[in-house]
């Protein structure tokens, strides 16, 4: 059984007193703690033939959990020849799950650290630790993506945005679902910068820190993106060139642009001849999913709001009950009222904690997936654009061929040659266009499969955590009321 | 139109088998509630041993007001009048629900509607209970149970509205208003000679404002709980839609989750309504009862003022050597009235405290027990779902 190296991430927020003149810039720095550990690989099926993009691959994608990782390493042509070593050879029976071939990095997030810094600005510290993978089994190769095993880097919020915009520009148009970065929030950020040390600005910071952690986690969980040099640089290098361009364009802005482009594409006369029903089906599926998730998100946001309200109201009642207890002249009843007030005060804290769980576990999960679906939809739109480009080349080729045919009957050898040259060029373009289209289609199939699996796993894990938080609250309630009951009975 | 069969909720007051009253039935017509007041008695003063009459809320108010106006009862705490049935809240919510129907699935809408109907029913039950308790307070009071108007209320098989109109003409209703606006001033203005009443005055004035505040805060708490239960309905419905669209193995998980939230919201709803009954309604009732006690203090304070005035009048008469016997008689009467009020008032206020303590104890115990029960239920539901999700 081979081992996987695990990447463990840990982001902490790091606030610093910013001198006033620096307020205008984005000075937020985050510390990312990355820990790469060895872990037994979950069962992974063998890689299968990756040559065709036909439907027969479809069902297999859905069945094999780890298939994607093996596939992915073959696909990426970006860098490191090491990748070839990770591939398994040729097709193998799809039925039996066989020894997984590779050491795959699956990152995991740990905890958060808060550090003080001398210079001006807020920072998030990324603490990274990588443990060396062990060499076990026939197919194992040790792959060290990282130079050191444990390290920490400081990153600004704009660095995260910069990372995302780089990844988006590299991968979105060829069909990879690049996780969107958290959005900028002017109001919240201004408060923090001005140094307002109140609860709402602390909440904002925590929201942002948590969002960045999830964002980075999703990014490094993607087998292709993790190996991207920009990502590695982001995680590892002590100094990162300032991402200036992102100040004008947050990830949300980028996605908006992508969507606008997509809309423009749709509004054109593209009625794509969808040869593959799978894509139409999936697009519809994601449309429906989007609608439902947004609705669910709204309901959960309402829940968070009402839970916070309940907490506040309970606290107010507690105070009122305490005053009533003071006013009560019957001694035993007075004591019971005071105890009731104490119980309610504890319960109000309980509701506050539950509201946080409602938000950070349930609400943010839904919010993340609503944003992720935008990226998914974008990827489908890119496929359409790729198709369109291919079709355009094809139409142009057709025209040139017709023109060439006409030229055959004229006595213009130069023009004829030119035409022939152009045709040759265009033929190449058409072939490339077809390849690109097939490639993006294939990539999207894999990506969608990976995405769906991740989604299901993600939801399950987090929902279970959320339900456990609800259980905890209820169990605490039992404790509090059971403690109060004898007090109530003691009234005489 | 709605006809509901309800059992008598309060058992504490209906001890004496010689006069048992309950409201087994009530009808809601538009905004008017018609209560069926059922009496079972062994007393010969009644014509029949077992009978029922239909009564409206206004009839209860008439009865309460006549009791308040009765001089002989000035030294008693008159049980507070039941508040007017108020269906505004659920009606408004029903209206809002109708407006938002398009944004929900059919199932969601049905559930929300059911919830509102349950709320409507809860308001209905509460109003029946509070009218019932009013009558039972009277029937269990040694003096008030013998009141002629009380008997008419219970027995008269014709419409009471004629009597109600006459009563209004007689008292004009201005007295009631005067009492309400003047009591604080008069009570605080009078020089108190009796320690007991001095303490009671201080206590009741302060306690009233505190309990009024607690009632309002408790109500807000309950409302927030209800809102959370409603949110769970929406969450459950959307999860169901997600499950319907899902073609993978995840479908079952979503269905389980949807089911969990559906069950969970019912528990939350119960938590809200139990808290409402055991806490908010308790506080609200005793707030009104404290007001009734304050009214007693007011009447006694007025009697004391009358007595002091009669003293002054007597002195004046003695000075002028005119109408001395009348002045003496008047003064004697005032003193007698005041003494009677003080004696009866002391008894009433003491038993009132006892009643209050008993009621608080009972409701606090029940509330704590219900909270524990609901929380345990919730834990079972949640853990069951977690197990199912983990096992998949």
GROMACS .gro file of N, CA and C in nm, chain A residues 285 288-289 292-293 295-296 299-300 302-303 306-307 309-310 313-314 316-317 320-321 323-324 327-330 333 336-337 340 344 351 362 455-456 460 463-464 466-468 470-471 474-475 477-478 481-482 484-485 488-492, chain B residues 103 108 203 206-207 210-211 213-214 217-218 220-221 224-225 227-228 231-232 234-235 238-239 241-242 245 250 253 257 260 264 268 279 283 353 356-357 360-361 364-365 367-369 371-372 375-376 378-379 382-383 385-386 389-390 392:
model
  342
  285UNK      N    1  -2.810   2.040  -1.502
  285UNK     CA    2  -2.793   1.997  -1.363
  285UNK      C    3  -2.734   2.108  -1.279
  288UNK      N    4  -2.983   2.393  -1.215
  288UNK     CA    5  -3.076   2.359  -1.108
  288UNK      C    6  -3.009   2.367  -0.972
  289UNK      N    7  -2.889   2.309  -0.968
  289UNK     CA    8  -2.814   2.308  -0.842
  289UNK      C    9  -2.791   2.449  -0.792
  292UNK      N   10  -3.108   2.597  -0.640
  292UNK     CA   11  -3.139   2.539  -0.509
  292UNK      C   12  -3.040   2.583  -0.402
  293UNK      N   13  -2.912   2.586  -0.438
  293UNK     CA   14  -2.813   2.623  -0.338
  293UNK      C   15  -2.829   2.768  -0.295
  295UNK      N   16  -3.103   2.929  -0.287
  295UNK     CA   17  -3.222   2.934  -0.201
  295UNK      C   18  -3.186   2.886  -0.061
  296UNK      N   19  -3.114   2.774  -0.058
  296UNK     CA   20  -3.075   2.718   0.070
  296UNK      C   21  -2.987   2.816   0.147
  299UNK      N   22  -3.193   3.079   0.308
  299UNK     CA   23  -3.260   3.030   0.428
  299UNK      C   24  -3.164   3.017   0.545
  300UNK      N   25  -3.043   2.969   0.516
  300UNK     CA   26  -2.946   2.951   0.625
  300UNK      C   27  -2.899   3.087   0.676
  302UNK      N   28  -3.080   3.344   0.689
  302UNK     CA   29  -3.190   3.387   0.774
  302UNK      C   30  -3.182   3.318   0.910
  303UNK      N   31  -3.147   3.191   0.907
  303UNK     CA   32  -3.131   3.115   1.032
  303UNK      C   33  -3.025   3.178   1.121
  306UNK      N   34  -3.162   3.494   1.275
  306UNK     CA   35  -3.259   3.470   1.381
  306UNK      C   36  -3.195   3.409   1.505
  307UNK      N   37  -3.093   3.327   1.482
  307UNK     CA   38  -3.024   3.268   1.596
  307UNK      C   39  -2.953   3.376   1.676
  309UNK      N   40  -3.042   3.681   1.688
  309UNK     CA   41  -3.151   3.755   1.754
  309UNK      C   42  -3.192   3.684   1.881
  310UNK      N   43  -3.206   3.552   1.872
  310UNK     CA   44  -3.245   3.473   1.988
  310UNK      C   45  -3.144   3.491   2.099
  313UNK      N   46  -3.195   3.835   2.249
  313UNK     CA   47  -3.320   3.839   2.327
  313UNK      C   48  -3.308   3.761   2.457
  314UNK      N   49  -3.238   3.647   2.449
  314UNK     CA   50  -3.220   3.566   2.570
  314UNK      C   51  -3.137   3.643   2.672
  316UNK      N   52  -3.115   3.963   2.702
  316UNK     CA   53  -3.199   4.070   2.757
  316UNK      C   54  -3.297   4.015   2.859
  317UNK      N   55  -3.353   3.898   2.827
  317UNK     CA   56  -3.446   3.838   2.921
  317UNK      C   57  -3.374   3.804   3.051
  320UNK      N   58  -3.345   4.097   3.261
  320UNK     CA   59  -3.475   4.134   3.315
  320UNK      C   60  -3.518   4.041   3.427
  321UNK      N   61  -3.492   3.911   3.408
  321UNK     CA   62  -3.528   3.813   3.511
  321UNK      C   63  -3.447   3.837   3.638
  323UNK      N   64  -3.340   4.124   3.745
  323UNK     CA   65  -3.398   4.240   3.812
  323UNK      C   66  -3.529   4.202   3.881
  324UNK      N   67  -3.605   4.117   3.813
  324UNK     CA   68  -3.730   4.071   3.873
  324UNK      C   69  -3.700   3.993   4.000
  327UNK      N   70  -3.634   4.218   4.278
  327UNK     CA   71  -3.754   4.285   4.325
  327UNK      C   72  -3.844   4.193   4.408
  328UNK      N   73  -3.838   4.063   4.376
  328UNK     CA   74  -3.925   3.966   4.441
  328UNK      C   75  -3.899   3.958   4.590
  329UNK      N   76  -4.005   3.966   4.669
  329UNK     CA   77  -3.982   3.968   4.814
  329UNK      C   78  -3.990   3.830   4.878
  330UNK      N   79  -4.041   3.733   4.805
  330UNK     CA   80  -4.042   3.597   4.858
  330UNK      C   81  -3.903   3.538   4.836
  333UNK      N   82  -3.845   3.223   4.595
  333UNK     CA   83  -3.878   3.257   4.456
  333UNK      C   84  -3.775   3.354   4.399
  336UNK      N   85  -3.482   3.157   4.299
  336UNK     CA   86  -3.509   3.081   4.176
  336UNK      C   87  -3.504   3.172   4.054
  337UNK      N   88  -3.559   3.291   4.067
  337UNK     CA   89  -3.557   3.385   3.954
  337UNK      C   90  -3.413   3.423   3.919
  340UNK      N   91  -3.272   3.138   3.737
  340UNK     CA   92  -3.325   3.136   3.601
  340UNK      C   93  -3.248   3.234   3.514
  344UNK      N   94  -3.037   3.144   3.178
  344UNK     CA   95  -3.065   3.209   3.050
  344UNK      C   96  -2.941   3.280   2.996
  351UNK      N   97  -2.645   3.005   2.232
  351UNK     CA   98  -2.706   3.043   2.105
  351UNK      C   99  -2.607   3.120   2.019
  362UNK      N  100  -2.230   2.589   0.797
  362UNK     CA  101  -2.338   2.569   0.702
  362UNK      C  102  -2.344   2.681   0.598
  455UNK      N  103  -1.763   1.776  -0.396
  455UNK     CA  104  -1.881   1.844  -0.343
  455UNK      C  105  -1.954   1.755  -0.245
  456UNK      N  106  -1.980   1.631  -0.290
  456UNK     CA  107  -2.055   1.539  -0.204
  456UNK      C  108  -1.979   1.513  -0.074
  460UNK      N  109  -2.095   1.633   0.296
  460UNK     CA  110  -2.116   1.532   0.399
  460UNK      C  111  -2.033   1.561   0.523
  463UNK      N  112  -2.156   1.892   0.689
  463UNK     CA  113  -2.290   1.879   0.747
  463UNK      C  114  -2.285   1.794   0.874
  464UNK      N  115  -2.207   1.689   0.870
  464UNK     CA  116  -2.194   1.606   0.991
  464UNK      C  117  -2.138   1.690   1.105
  466UNK      N  118  -2.162   2.006   1.138
  466UNK     CA  119  -2.266   2.102   1.177
  466UNK      C  120  -2.370   2.036   1.265
  467UNK      N  121  -2.414   1.916   1.226
  467UNK     CA  122  -2.512   1.846   1.307
  467UNK      C  123  -2.454   1.816   1.445
  468UNK      N  124  -2.326   1.784   1.448
  468UNK     CA  125  -2.262   1.760   1.577
  468UNK      C  126  -2.262   1.886   1.663
  470UNK      N  127  -2.495   2.107   1.657
  470UNK     CA  128  -2.633   2.116   1.707
  470UNK      C  129  -2.652   2.021   1.825
  471UNK      N  130  -2.596   1.903   1.812
  471UNK     CA  131  -2.606   1.806   1.922
  471UNK      C  132  -2.545   1.863   2.048
  474UNK      N  133  -2.765   2.115   2.214
  474UNK     CA  134  -2.879   2.053   2.283
  474UNK      C  135  -2.834   1.985   2.411
  475UNK      N  136  -2.718   1.920   2.406
  475UNK     CA  137  -2.670   1.851   2.526
  475UNK      C  138  -2.637   1.950   2.637
  477UNK      N  139  -2.788   2.236   2.671
  477UNK     CA  140  -2.918   2.281   2.719
  477UNK      C  141  -2.970   2.184   2.825
  478UNK      N  142  -2.956   2.056   2.797
  478UNK     CA  143  -3.001   1.956   2.894
  478UNK      C  144  -2.931   1.979   3.027
  481UNK      N  145  -3.063   2.300   3.208
  481UNK     CA  146  -3.198   2.289   3.263
  481UNK      C  147  -3.205   2.185   3.374
  482UNK      N  148  -3.126   2.079   3.361
  482UNK     CA  149  -3.123   1.980   3.469
  482UNK      C  150  -3.064   2.040   3.597
  484UNK      N  151  -3.104   2.354   3.675
  484UNK     CA  152  -3.204   2.450   3.724
  484UNK      C  153  -3.321   2.380   3.792
  485UNK      N  154  -3.356   2.261   3.743
  485UNK     CA  155  -3.476   2.193   3.791
  485UNK      C  156  -3.483   2.181   3.944
  488UNK      N  157  -3.582   2.504   4.094
  488UNK     CA  158  -3.724   2.535   4.081
  488UNK      C  159  -3.806   2.457   4.182
  489UNK      N  160  -3.766   2.330   4.202
  489UNK     CA  161  -3.840   2.247   4.295
  489UNK      C  162  -3.822   2.294   4.439
  490UNK      N  163  -3.709   2.362   4.463
  490UNK     CA  164  -3.679   2.407   4.600
  490UNK      C  165  -3.764   2.525   4.644
  491UNK      N  166  -3.836   2.585   4.550
  491UNK     CA  167  -3.922   2.697   4.588
  491UNK      C  168  -4.032   2.645   4.680
  492UNK      N  169  -4.048   2.709   4.796
  492UNK     CA  170  -4.152   2.662   4.886
  492UNK      C  171  -4.233   2.779   4.940
  595UNK      N  172  -4.278   3.228  -0.423
  595UNK     CA  173  -4.135   3.198  -0.404
  595UNK      C  174  -4.112   3.062  -0.341
  600UNK      N  175  -4.352   2.347   0.068
  600UNK     CA  176  -4.308   2.448   0.163
  600UNK      C  177  -4.427   2.533   0.207
  695UNK      N  178  -4.325   4.723   4.714
  695UNK     CA  179  -4.301   4.600   4.641
  695UNK      C  180  -4.382   4.595   4.511
  698UNK      N  181  -4.280   4.846   4.228
  698UNK     CA  182  -4.154   4.807   4.164
  698UNK      C  183  -4.170   4.678   4.084
  699UNK      N  184  -4.232   4.579   4.147
  699UNK     CA  185  -4.248   4.448   4.085
  699UNK      C  186  -4.326   4.458   3.955
  702UNK      N  187  -4.109   4.565   3.675
  702UNK     CA  188  -4.010   4.463   3.639
  702UNK      C  189  -4.075   4.348   3.564
  703UNK      N  190  -4.192   4.307   3.614
  703UNK     CA  191  -4.255   4.192   3.552
  703UNK      C  192  -4.309   4.228   3.413
  705UNK      N  193  -4.161   4.431   3.210
  705UNK     CA  194  -4.043   4.423   3.126
  705UNK      C  195  -4.007   4.278   3.094
  706UNK      N  196  -4.011   4.193   3.197
  706UNK     CA  197  -3.977   4.052   3.174
  706UNK      C  198  -4.074   3.986   3.077
  709UNK      N  199  -3.974   4.084   2.729
  709UNK     CA  200  -3.848   4.022   2.684
  709UNK      C  201  -3.870   3.874   2.657
  710UNK      N  202  -3.952   3.810   2.743
  710UNK     CA  203  -3.980   3.669   2.723
  710UNK      C  204  -4.052   3.647   2.590
  712UNK      N  205  -4.022   3.827   2.323
  712UNK     CA  206  -3.926   3.840   2.213
  712UNK      C  207  -3.846   3.713   2.195
  713UNK      N  208  -3.811   3.653   2.307
  713UNK     CA  209  -3.734   3.528   2.303
  713UNK      C  210  -3.815   3.421   2.231
  716UNK      N  211  -3.831   3.470   1.856
  716UNK     CA  212  -3.708   3.434   1.787
  716UNK      C  213  -3.701   3.283   1.767
  717UNK      N  214  -3.742   3.208   1.869
  717UNK     CA  215  -3.747   3.062   1.858
  717UNK      C  216  -3.837   3.020   1.743
  719UNK      N  217  -3.918   3.193   1.483
  719UNK     CA  218  -3.855   3.227   1.354
  719UNK      C  219  -3.755   3.120   1.310
  720UNK      N  220  -3.681   3.069   1.409
  720UNK     CA  221  -3.583   2.965   1.378
  720UNK      C  222  -3.656   2.840   1.328
  723UNK      N  223  -3.744   2.889   0.976
  723UNK     CA  224  -3.628   2.876   0.888
  723UNK      C  225  -3.601   2.729   0.857
  724UNK      N  226  -3.617   2.645   0.959
  724UNK     CA  227  -3.593   2.502   0.937
  724UNK      C  228  -3.690   2.445   0.833
  726UNK      N  229  -3.805   2.600   0.568
  726UNK     CA  230  -3.752   2.636   0.436
  726UNK      C  231  -3.631   2.551   0.401
  727UNK      N  232  -3.544   2.533   0.500
  727UNK     CA  233  -3.423   2.453   0.478
  727UNK      C  234  -3.462   2.311   0.441
  730UNK      N  235  -3.599   2.299   0.078
  730UNK     CA  236  -3.497   2.312  -0.026
  730UNK      C  237  -3.411   2.186  -0.035
  731UNK      N  238  -3.380   2.128   0.081
  731UNK     CA  239  -3.304   2.003   0.080
  731UNK      C  240  -3.381   1.895   0.005
  733UNK      N  241  -3.591   1.947  -0.240
  733UNK     CA  242  -3.578   1.976  -0.384
  733UNK      C  243  -3.444   1.929  -0.436
  734UNK      N  244  -3.339   1.953  -0.357
  734UNK     CA  245  -3.206   1.908  -0.397
  734UNK      C  246  -3.205   1.757  -0.410
  737UNK      N  247  -3.365   1.637  -0.732
  737UNK     CA  248  -3.283   1.655  -0.851
  737UNK      C  249  -3.160   1.565  -0.854
  742UNK      N  250  -2.596   1.026  -0.327
  742UNK     CA  251  -2.614   1.136  -0.232
  742UNK      C  252  -2.761   1.166  -0.205
  745UNK      N  253  -2.889   1.076   0.131
  745UNK     CA  254  -2.838   1.163   0.236
  745UNK      C  255  -2.919   1.291   0.246
  749UNK      N  256  -3.146   1.428   0.551
  749UNK     CA  257  -3.123   1.560   0.609
  749UNK      C  258  -3.250   1.643   0.608
  752UNK      N  259  -3.472   1.521   0.869
  752UNK     CA  260  -3.425   1.564   1.001
  752UNK      C  261  -3.473   1.704   1.033
  756UNK      N  262  -3.695   1.826   1.327
  756UNK     CA  263  -3.629   1.917   1.420
  756UNK      C  264  -3.709   2.045   1.438
  760UNK      N  265  -3.847   2.236   1.772
  760UNK     CA  266  -3.821   2.377   1.800
  760UNK      C  267  -3.951   2.453   1.819
  771UNK      N  268  -4.371   3.035   3.046
  771UNK     CA  269  -4.294   3.150   3.093
  771UNK      C  270  -4.365   3.280   3.060
  775UNK      N  271  -4.579   3.506   3.318
  775UNK     CA  272  -4.540   3.643   3.354
  775UNK      C  273  -4.652   3.741   3.320
  845UNK      N  274  -4.967   3.640   4.740
  845UNK     CA  275  -4.827   3.604   4.732
  845UNK      C  276  -4.810   3.453   4.729
  848UNK      N  277  -4.899   3.325   4.393
  848UNK     CA  278  -4.798   3.359   4.295
  848UNK      C  279  -4.679   3.263   4.304
  849UNK      N  280  -4.635   3.240   4.427
  849UNK     CA  281  -4.520   3.152   4.446
  849UNK      C  282  -4.549   3.012   4.394
  852UNK      N  283  -4.556   3.013   4.008
  852UNK     CA  284  -4.422   3.023   3.951
  852UNK      C  285  -4.349   2.891   3.964
  853UNK      N  286  -4.360   2.832   4.082
  853UNK     CA  287  -4.291   2.706   4.105
  853UNK      C  288  -4.338   2.601   4.005
  856UNK      N  289  -4.224   2.689   3.645
  856UNK     CA  290  -4.080   2.676   3.625
  856UNK      C  291  -4.040   2.529   3.616
  857UNK      N  292  -4.098   2.449   3.705
  857UNK     CA  293  -4.066   2.307   3.702
  857UNK      C  294  -4.109   2.247   3.567
  859UNK      N  295  -4.161   2.397   3.286
  859UNK     CA  296  -4.081   2.452   3.177
  859UNK      C  297  -3.947   2.381   3.168
  860UNK      N  298  -3.880   2.367   3.283
  860UNK     CA  299  -3.750   2.301   3.283
  860UNK      C  300  -3.763   2.157   3.233
  861UNK      N  301  -3.868   2.088   3.280
  861UNK     CA  302  -3.887   1.950   3.237
  861UNK      C  303  -3.912   1.940   3.087
  863UNK      N  304  -3.817   2.161   2.857
  863UNK     CA  305  -3.693   2.196   2.787
  863UNK      C  306  -3.602   2.074   2.779
  864UNK      N  307  -3.592   2.003   2.891
  864UNK     CA  308  -3.507   1.884   2.895
  864UNK      C  309  -3.561   1.779   2.798
  867UNK      N  310  -3.497   1.886   2.438
  867UNK     CA  311  -3.354   1.879   2.405
  867UNK      C  312  -3.312   1.734   2.385
  868UNK      N  313  -3.363   1.646   2.471
  868UNK     CA  314  -3.329   1.504   2.457
  868UNK      C  315  -3.382   1.449   2.326
  870UNK      N  316  -3.431   1.619   2.057
  870UNK     CA  317  -3.347   1.676   1.951
  870UNK      C  318  -3.218   1.598   1.936
  871UNK      N  319  -3.157   1.565   2.050
  871UNK     CA  320  -3.031   1.491   2.047
  871UNK      C  321  -3.052   1.357   1.976
  874UNK      N  322  -3.097   1.417   1.601
  874UNK     CA  323  -2.972   1.458   1.536
  874UNK      C  324  -2.874   1.341   1.528
  875UNK      N  325  -2.859   1.270   1.640
  875UNK     CA  326  -2.762   1.161   1.639
  875UNK      C  327  -2.803   1.051   1.543
  877UNK      N  328  -2.961   1.094   1.265
  877UNK     CA  329  -2.925   1.139   1.131
  877UNK      C  330  -2.775   1.131   1.106
  878UNK      N  331  -2.698   1.171   1.206
  878UNK     CA  332  -2.552   1.165   1.192
  878UNK      C  333  -2.508   1.022   1.165
  881UNK      N  334  -2.589   0.928   0.810
  881UNK     CA  335  -2.500   0.992   0.713
  881UNK      C  336  -2.363   0.927   0.715
  882UNK      N  337  -2.314   0.894   0.835
  882UNK     CA  338  -2.180   0.837   0.845
  882UNK      C  339  -2.176   0.697   0.786
  884UNK      N  340  -2.336   0.579   0.536
  884UNK     CA  341  -2.347   0.572   0.390
  884UNK      C  342  -2.212   0.571   0.322
   0.00000   0.00000   0.00000
